[in-house]
Amino acid sequence: KKKKKKKKKKKKKKESRNFGILSKKRSIYAESRSLAVADYTWIVQNTEHSDEEWMLNIAVERKQIKDFESSIIDGRLRDQGLRMINSGIEKRIFLIEGDTNNLYHDPSRVKRYQQVVANLQVQKNAKHSFLVVRTLTGESGCDWLIDMTKLLHMSLTKYPQTAFSMRFEQFQQNKKLQQFPPRLSFIRLLLTVNHVTPPIAFAMARKFPTLRHLYDAWDACNGDIAEEKMLIHKNVSVSALDMLANTYAQDPKLDHHLKLFVHDNVATYVSHVPIGRDISEKIWTAFRRR
């Protein structure tokens, strides 16, 4: 009997996201350090005094698209954005790697991703906006970083004094693990859920100060999914005054005096209204769904 030759399976080459490896191949010097804020930045050293280091006015937070979506849900994206804004760096970039068409089959998730990206790029205060760079693969993300390094090097030869923002030691004083009060962290986490407004988030935090308190309440339902979904609707109510004030304050058609009238008189008619069933279920889906 003829022995059948086993076909050797070709191993797929893993896509390289390691910037250090690819940068060496292209003669770009990269050093690994623990940064106070962001994943990548560029430093200029004094040739005579190597301890003297200056930051260029640019920082990059690099994320794969799945991690980017997770950071929206758990609130990390908001925290990272705030730390970058408070760092003193003016040119802040989110580098997102991955193709949404291949990863997401849920239109609502695509819509949320697109909305967050748009919000990052367009802010009421232009100083709080970000540049969002999207690439299809991790390797092309590395290519972008390498090209940016070359571009910055060229710009420094023409404008050697204009690109610096601060000393590196000053930049490192920013605490990466900035501590926030638990209640505030929970409020910010709730605001990542679609249709959860600040009045709803504050009302939630009054009843459940942290996510742990909310989980304990869900656990007390003894596995009754329907009861868990309606828990917030049954236990948390929002001041109608807060709800309408929040709505009308953002309405440009109402003048200042009419807004004050609404704010002062609405409490006469309705005291509190329960959080809607749909919002209650959305919060359960965001944090509890098994």
mmCIF file of C-alpha atoms in Angstrom:
data_model
loop_
_atom_site.group_PDB
_atom_site.id
_atom_site.type_symbol
_atom_site.label_atom_id
_atom_site.label_comp_id
_atom_site.label_asym_id
_atom_site.label_seq_id
_atom_site.Cartn_x
_atom_site.Cartn_y
_atom_site.Cartn_z
ATOM 1 C CA LYS A 1 0.000 0.000 0.000
ATOM 2 C CA LYS A 2 1.174 3.405 -0.878
ATOM 3 C CA LYS A 3 1.638 5.639 2.061
ATOM 4 C CA LYS A 4 -0.284 8.813 1.744
ATOM 5 C CA LYS A 5 1.881 11.827 2.166
ATOM 6 C CA LYS A 6 0.618 14.120 4.817
ATOM 7 C CA LYS A 7 0.225 17.618 3.601
ATOM 8 C CA LYS A 8 2.000 20.047 5.804
ATOM 9 C CA LYS A 9 -0.239 22.815 6.896
ATOM 10 C CA LYS A 10 1.265 26.150 6.244
ATOM 11 C CA LYS A 11 1.372 28.208 9.344
ATOM 12 C CA LYS A 12 -0.157 31.599 8.904
ATOM 13 C CA LYS A 13 2.208 34.378 9.694
ATOM 14 C CA LYS A 14 1.009 36.316 12.648
ATOM 15 C CA GLU A 15 0.512 39.969 12.016
ATOM 16 C CA SER A 16 3.166 42.001 13.788
ATOM 17 C CA ARG A 17 2.010 44.858 16.002
ATOM 18 C CA ASN A 18 5.399 45.218 17.682
ATOM 19 C CA PHE A 19 6.629 48.686 16.828
ATOM 20 C CA GLY A 20 10.094 48.002 18.266
ATOM 21 C CA ILE A 21 10.745 45.098 15.886
ATOM 22 C CA LEU A 22 9.526 46.883 12.771
ATOM 23 C CA SER A 23 11.276 50.142 13.659
ATOM 24 C CA LYS A 24 14.674 48.391 13.878
ATOM 25 C CA LYS A 25 14.198 46.998 10.376
ATOM 26 C CA ARG A 26 13.672 50.548 9.122
ATOM 27 C CA SER A 27 16.484 52.123 11.125
ATOM 28 C CA ILE A 28 14.153 54.000 13.467
ATOM 29 C CA TYR A 29 15.261 54.205 17.084
ATOM 30 C CA ALA A 30 12.547 53.341 19.608
ATOM 31 C CA GLU A 31 12.887 53.004 23.352
ATOM 32 C CA SER A 32 10.476 51.257 25.711
ATOM 33 C CA ARG A 33 9.477 53.353 28.725
ATOM 34 C CA SER A 34 6.587 53.533 31.149
ATOM 35 C CA LEU A 35 4.695 56.690 30.194
ATOM 36 C CA ALA A 36 2.420 58.652 32.496
ATOM 37 C CA VAL A 37 -0.065 59.229 29.673
ATOM 38 C CA ALA A 38 -0.655 57.555 26.269
ATOM 39 C CA ASP A 39 1.269 54.743 24.559
ATOM 40 C CA TYR A 40 3.660 56.645 22.266
ATOM 41 C CA THR A 41 5.353 59.992 22.315
ATOM 42 C CA TRP A 42 8.512 61.546 20.910
ATOM 43 C CA ILE A 43 11.435 62.885 22.960
ATOM 44 C CA VAL A 44 14.401 65.045 21.985
ATOM 45 C CA GLN A 45 17.643 64.641 23.957
ATOM 46 C CA ASN A 46 20.386 67.181 24.474
ATOM 47 C CA THR A 47 23.480 65.702 22.816
ATOM 48 C CA GLU A 48 25.756 67.229 25.454
ATOM 49 C CA HIS A 49 23.553 66.424 28.461
ATOM 50 C CA SER A 50 21.647 63.197 27.831
ATOM 51 C CA ASP A 51 19.615 63.677 31.030
ATOM 52 C CA GLU A 52 18.004 66.751 29.515
ATOM 53 C CA GLU A 53 14.984 65.541 27.553
ATOM 54 C CA TRP A 54 12.197 67.537 25.951
ATOM 55 C CA MET A 55 8.774 66.336 24.885
ATOM 56 C CA LEU A 56 7.422 66.992 21.434
ATOM 57 C CA ASN A 57 3.886 68.328 21.522
ATOM 58 C CA ILE A 58 2.247 65.071 20.400
ATOM 59 C CA ALA A 59 1.056 61.831 22.034
ATOM 60 C CA VAL A 60 -0.603 58.708 20.634
ATOM 61 C CA GLU A 61 -2.969 56.220 22.297
ATOM 62 C CA ARG A 62 -2.928 53.010 20.226
ATOM 63 C CA LYS A 63 -5.816 50.534 20.312
ATOM 64 C CA GLN A 64 -7.078 47.518 18.443
ATOM 65 C CA ILE A 65 -10.694 48.000 17.474
ATOM 66 C CA LYS A 66 -12.014 45.380 19.924
ATOM 67 C CA ASP A 67 -10.147 47.029 22.780
ATOM 68 C CA PHE A 68 -11.450 50.414 21.642
ATOM 69 C CA GLU A 69 -15.029 49.142 21.846
ATOM 70 C CA SER A 70 -14.394 47.582 25.267
ATOM 71 C CA SER A 71 -12.915 50.843 26.532
ATOM 72 C CA ILE A 72 -16.107 52.660 25.485
ATOM 73 C CA ILE A 73 -18.218 50.255 27.533
ATOM 74 C CA ASP A 74 -16.086 50.120 30.696
ATOM 75 C CA GLY A 75 -15.265 53.842 30.743
ATOM 76 C CA ARG A 76 -11.518 53.558 30.136
ATOM 77 C CA LEU A 77 -11.738 55.622 26.948
ATOM 78 C CA ARG A 78 -13.220 58.582 28.792
ATOM 79 C CA ASP A 79 -10.535 58.377 31.508
ATOM 80 C CA GLN A 80 -7.704 58.076 28.986
ATOM 81 C CA GLY A 81 -9.052 61.017 27.019
ATOM 82 C CA LEU A 82 -9.257 63.204 30.139
ATOM 83 C CA ARG A 83 -5.713 62.305 31.183
ATOM 84 C CA MET A 84 -4.400 63.187 27.746
ATOM 85 C CA ILE A 85 -6.254 66.520 27.778
ATOM 86 C CA ASN A 86 -4.870 67.338 31.246
ATOM 87 C CA SER A 87 -1.314 66.301 30.325
ATOM 88 C CA GLY A 88 -0.552 69.570 28.546
ATOM 89 C CA ILE A 89 -0.021 67.856 25.177
ATOM 90 C CA GLU A 90 -1.885 69.751 22.448
ATOM 91 C CA LYS A 91 -1.751 67.209 19.594
ATOM 92 C CA ARG A 92 -3.553 64.115 20.887
ATOM 93 C CA ILE A 93 -4.125 61.108 18.622
ATOM 94 C CA PHE A 94 -6.086 57.869 18.890
ATOM 95 C CA LEU A 95 -4.634 55.232 16.552
ATOM 96 C CA ILE A 96 -7.324 52.558 15.975
ATOM 97 C CA GLU A 97 -6.395 49.330 14.174
ATOM 98 C CA GLY A 98 -8.919 46.976 12.573
ATOM 99 C CA ASP A 99 -11.739 46.842 10.045
ATOM 100 C CA THR A 100 -15.251 47.465 11.378
ATOM 101 C CA ASN A 101 -16.808 45.645 8.403
ATOM 102 C CA ASN A 102 -15.107 42.372 9.346
ATOM 103 C CA LEU A 103 -15.623 42.574 13.086
ATOM 104 C CA TYR A 104 -19.104 43.926 13.653
ATOM 105 C CA HIS A 105 -22.333 42.433 12.330
ATOM 106 C CA ASP A 106 -24.499 44.384 14.766
ATOM 107 C CA PRO A 107 -25.546 47.752 13.256
ATOM 108 C CA SER A 108 -26.029 49.276 16.723
ATOM 109 C CA ARG A 109 -22.407 48.531 17.653
ATOM 110 C CA VAL A 110 -21.144 50.060 14.418
ATOM 111 C CA LYS A 111 -23.277 53.129 15.027
ATOM 112 C CA ARG A 112 -21.945 53.505 18.573
ATOM 113 C CA TYR A 113 -18.356 53.158 17.347
ATOM 114 C CA GLN A 114 -18.872 55.771 14.636
ATOM 115 C CA GLN A 115 -20.583 58.150 17.067
ATOM 116 C CA VAL A 116 -17.758 57.932 19.616
ATOM 117 C CA VAL A 117 -15.128 58.503 16.915
ATOM 118 C CA ALA A 118 -17.066 61.549 15.685
ATOM 119 C CA ASN A 119 -17.368 62.894 19.251
ATOM 120 C CA LEU A 120 -13.622 62.554 19.789
ATOM 121 C CA GLN A 121 -12.873 64.586 16.678
ATOM 122 C CA VAL A 122 -15.536 67.293 17.136
ATOM 123 C CA GLN A 123 -15.827 68.965 20.543
ATOM 124 C CA LYS A 124 -17.467 72.236 21.559
ATOM 125 C CA ASN A 125 -14.087 73.271 22.928
ATOM 126 C CA ALA A 126 -11.604 72.705 20.093
ATOM 127 C CA LYS A 127 -8.805 72.267 22.651
ATOM 128 C CA HIS A 128 -10.485 69.056 23.843
ATOM 129 C CA SER A 129 -10.677 67.394 20.426
ATOM 130 C CA PHE A 130 -8.566 64.479 19.164
ATOM 131 C CA LEU A 131 -7.213 63.349 15.841
ATOM 132 C CA VAL A 132 -8.424 59.803 15.089
ATOM 133 C CA VAL A 133 -6.273 57.717 12.727
ATOM 134 C CA ARG A 134 -7.699 54.406 11.514
ATOM 135 C CA THR A 135 -5.733 51.580 9.894
ATOM 136 C CA LEU A 136 -6.876 48.148 8.745
ATOM 137 C CA THR A 137 -4.052 46.164 10.397
ATOM 138 C CA GLY A 138 -1.593 46.390 13.262
ATOM 139 C CA GLU A 139 1.313 46.361 10.832
ATOM 140 C CA SER A 140 -0.063 49.363 8.964
ATOM 141 C CA GLY A 141 -0.447 51.043 12.364
ATOM 142 C CA CYS A 142 3.292 50.539 12.904
ATOM 143 C CA ASP A 143 3.931 51.951 9.424
ATOM 144 C CA TRP A 144 1.987 55.066 10.377
ATOM 145 C CA LEU A 145 4.057 55.516 13.549
ATOM 146 C CA ILE A 146 7.283 55.131 11.571
ATOM 147 C CA ASP A 147 6.156 57.639 8.950
ATOM 148 C CA MET A 148 5.167 60.073 11.712
ATOM 149 C CA THR A 149 8.618 59.680 13.279
ATOM 150 C CA LYS A 150 10.298 60.560 9.985
ATOM 151 C CA LEU A 151 7.960 63.519 9.464
ATOM 152 C CA LEU A 152 8.666 64.899 12.946
ATOM 153 C CA HIS A 153 12.415 64.484 12.403
ATOM 154 C CA MET A 154 12.178 66.487 9.179
ATOM 155 C CA SER A 155 10.128 69.222 10.826
ATOM 156 C CA LEU A 156 12.651 69.564 13.663
ATOM 157 C CA THR A 157 15.438 70.315 11.196
ATOM 158 C CA LYS A 158 13.408 73.279 9.873
ATOM 159 C CA TYR A 159 11.782 74.494 13.089
ATOM 160 C CA PRO A 160 13.999 73.254 15.958
ATOM 161 C CA GLN A 161 12.441 75.350 18.761
ATOM 162 C CA THR A 162 8.713 75.377 18.012
ATOM 163 C CA ALA A 163 7.715 71.748 18.535
ATOM 164 C CA PHE A 164 8.619 71.342 22.225
ATOM 165 C CA SER A 165 5.932 71.350 24.898
ATOM 166 C CA MET A 166 7.632 70.508 28.217
ATOM 167 C CA ARG A 167 10.452 68.659 29.904
ATOM 168 C CA PHE A 168 9.978 64.883 30.031
ATOM 169 C CA GLU A 169 10.164 64.905 33.850
ATOM 170 C CA GLN A 170 7.258 67.340 33.941
ATOM 171 C CA PHE A 171 5.230 65.135 31.619
ATOM 172 C CA GLN A 172 5.837 62.094 33.837
ATOM 173 C CA GLN A 173 4.313 63.873 36.808
ATOM 174 C CA ASN A 174 0.889 63.154 35.304
ATOM 175 C CA LYS A 175 -0.492 60.180 37.200
ATOM 176 C CA LYS A 176 -1.521 57.434 34.795
ATOM 177 C CA LEU A 177 -3.716 55.785 37.394
ATOM 178 C CA GLN A 178 -5.516 58.975 38.346
ATOM 179 C CA GLN A 179 -7.910 58.259 41.175
ATOM 180 C CA PHE A 180 -11.535 59.323 40.919
ATOM 181 C CA PRO A 181 -14.195 59.025 43.634
ATOM 182 C CA PRO A 182 -16.088 55.716 43.151
ATOM 183 C CA ARG A 183 -19.434 57.478 42.713
ATOM 184 C CA LEU A 184 -18.023 59.761 40.002
ATOM 185 C CA SER A 185 -16.411 56.806 38.224
ATOM 186 C CA PHE A 186 -19.770 54.998 38.231
ATOM 187 C CA ILE A 187 -21.568 58.066 36.827
ATOM 188 C CA ARG A 188 -19.036 58.342 34.011
ATOM 189 C CA LEU A 189 -19.420 54.635 33.327
ATOM 190 C CA LEU A 190 -23.215 54.983 33.087
ATOM 191 C CA LEU A 191 -22.890 57.861 30.628
ATOM 192 C CA THR A 192 -21.315 55.476 28.111
ATOM 193 C CA VAL A 193 -24.674 53.684 27.747
ATOM 194 C CA ASN A 194 -26.899 54.939 24.938
ATOM 195 C CA HIS A 195 -29.714 57.278 26.054
ATOM 196 C CA VAL A 196 -28.399 57.584 29.620
ATOM 197 C CA THR A 197 -28.371 61.329 30.322
ATOM 198 C CA PRO A 198 -26.587 63.083 33.237
ATOM 199 C CA PRO A 199 -29.832 63.355 35.314
ATOM 200 C CA ILE A 200 -30.398 59.600 34.944
ATOM 201 C CA ALA A 201 -26.769 58.814 35.824
ATOM 202 C CA PHE A 202 -26.892 61.039 38.947
ATOM 203 C CA ALA A 203 -30.187 59.490 40.053
ATOM 204 C CA MET A 204 -28.674 56.023 39.601
ATOM 205 C CA ALA A 205 -25.609 56.963 41.671
ATOM 206 C CA ARG A 206 -27.819 58.216 44.510
ATOM 207 C CA LYS A 207 -29.469 54.796 44.761
ATOM 208 C CA PHE A 208 -26.451 52.667 43.808
ATOM 209 C CA PRO A 209 -23.187 54.528 44.636
ATOM 210 C CA THR A 210 -21.017 52.032 42.729
ATOM 211 C CA LEU A 211 -21.353 49.260 40.168
ATOM 212 C CA ARG A 212 -20.765 46.775 43.006
ATOM 213 C CA HIS A 213 -23.932 47.994 44.759
ATOM 214 C CA LEU A 214 -25.895 47.554 41.536
ATOM 215 C CA TYR A 215 -24.536 44.021 41.064
ATOM 216 C CA ASP A 216 -25.503 43.125 44.636
ATOM 217 C CA ALA A 217 -29.056 44.289 43.900
ATOM 218 C CA TRP A 218 -29.148 42.201 40.716
ATOM 219 C CA ASP A 219 -27.821 39.161 42.630
ATOM 220 C CA ALA A 220 -30.651 39.574 45.134
ATOM 221 C CA CYS A 221 -33.123 38.817 42.308
ATOM 222 C CA ASN A 222 -32.020 35.148 42.552
ATOM 223 C CA GLY A 223 -31.509 34.668 38.821
ATOM 224 C CA ASP A 224 -34.855 36.110 37.707
ATOM 225 C CA ILE A 225 -33.754 37.806 34.450
ATOM 226 C CA ALA A 226 -37.023 39.703 33.959
ATOM 227 C CA GLU A 227 -36.779 41.043 37.514
ATOM 228 C CA GLU A 228 -33.152 42.090 36.981
ATOM 229 C CA LYS A 229 -33.998 43.984 33.785
ATOM 230 C CA MET A 230 -36.730 45.986 35.526
ATOM 231 C CA LEU A 231 -34.820 46.525 38.792
ATOM 232 C CA ILE A 232 -33.689 50.058 37.949
ATOM 233 C CA HIS A 233 -37.128 51.015 36.600
ATOM 234 C CA LYS A 234 -38.753 49.936 39.876
ATOM 235 C CA ASN A 235 -36.198 51.418 42.261
ATOM 236 C CA VAL A 236 -34.810 54.586 40.692
ATOM 237 C CA SER A 237 -36.736 57.733 39.847
ATOM 238 C CA VAL A 238 -35.543 61.004 38.343
ATOM 239 C CA SER A 239 -36.682 64.495 39.228
ATOM 240 C CA ALA A 240 -38.842 65.825 36.419
ATOM 241 C CA LEU A 241 -37.268 69.201 37.136
ATOM 242 C CA ASP A 242 -33.802 67.801 36.391
ATOM 243 C CA MET A 243 -35.017 65.999 33.287
ATOM 244 C CA LEU A 244 -36.742 69.002 31.719
ATOM 245 C CA ALA A 245 -34.069 71.468 32.794
ATOM 246 C CA ASN A 246 -31.478 69.257 31.120
ATOM 247 C CA THR A 247 -33.602 69.073 27.948
ATOM 248 C CA TYR A 248 -34.511 72.733 27.656
ATOM 249 C CA ALA A 249 -31.080 74.030 28.659
ATOM 250 C CA GLN A 250 -29.763 72.540 25.416
ATOM 251 C CA ASP A 251 -32.569 74.011 23.269
ATOM 252 C CA PRO A 252 -31.249 77.095 21.404
ATOM 253 C CA LYS A 253 -34.828 78.155 20.518
ATOM 254 C CA LEU A 254 -35.655 78.989 24.137
ATOM 255 C CA ASP A 255 -34.406 82.301 25.477
ATOM 256 C CA HIS A 256 -32.911 82.682 28.951
ATOM 257 C CA HIS A 257 -36.114 83.863 30.691
ATOM 258 C CA LEU A 258 -38.240 81.049 29.252
ATOM 259 C CA LYS A 259 -35.684 78.494 30.408
ATOM 260 C CA LEU A 260 -35.848 79.938 33.927
ATOM 261 C CA PHE A 261 -39.646 79.747 33.818
ATOM 262 C CA VAL A 262 -39.543 76.073 32.869
ATOM 263 C CA HIS A 263 -36.931 75.375 35.529
ATOM 264 C CA ASP A 264 -38.880 77.151 38.298
ATOM 265 C CA ASN A 265 -42.391 75.906 37.528
ATOM 266 C CA VAL A 266 -42.116 72.323 36.264
ATOM 267 C CA ALA A 267 -41.679 70.910 39.802
ATOM 268 C CA THR A 268 -45.165 72.187 40.655
ATOM 269 C CA TYR A 269 -46.732 69.563 38.379
ATOM 270 C CA VAL A 270 -44.574 66.447 38.691
ATOM 271 C CA SER A 271 -42.153 65.508 41.456
ATOM 272 C CA HIS A 272 -40.343 62.367 40.265
ATOM 273 C CA VAL A 273 -40.703 59.916 37.401
ATOM 274 C CA PRO A 274 -39.259 56.385 37.281
ATOM 275 C CA ILE A 275 -36.432 55.610 34.903
ATOM 276 C CA GLY A 276 -37.941 54.110 31.755
ATOM 277 C CA ARG A 277 -38.174 50.369 31.202
ATOM 278 C CA ASP A 278 -36.080 50.627 28.048
ATOM 279 C CA ILE A 279 -33.278 52.494 29.868
ATOM 280 C CA SER A 280 -33.420 49.981 32.728
ATOM 281 C CA GLU A 281 -32.967 47.122 30.267
ATOM 282 C CA LYS A 282 -30.200 48.961 28.350
ATOM 283 C CA ILE A 283 -28.163 49.360 31.542
ATOM 284 C CA TRP A 284 -28.711 45.686 32.391
ATOM 285 C CA THR A 285 -27.611 44.692 28.868
ATOM 286 C CA ALA A 286 -24.486 46.875 29.063
ATOM 287 C CA PHE A 287 -23.198 45.546 32.403
ATOM 288 C CA ARG A 288 -25.013 42.351 33.304
ATOM 289 C CA ARG A 289 -25.967 40.396 30.186
ATOM 290 C CA ARG A 290 -24.567 36.873 30.401
#
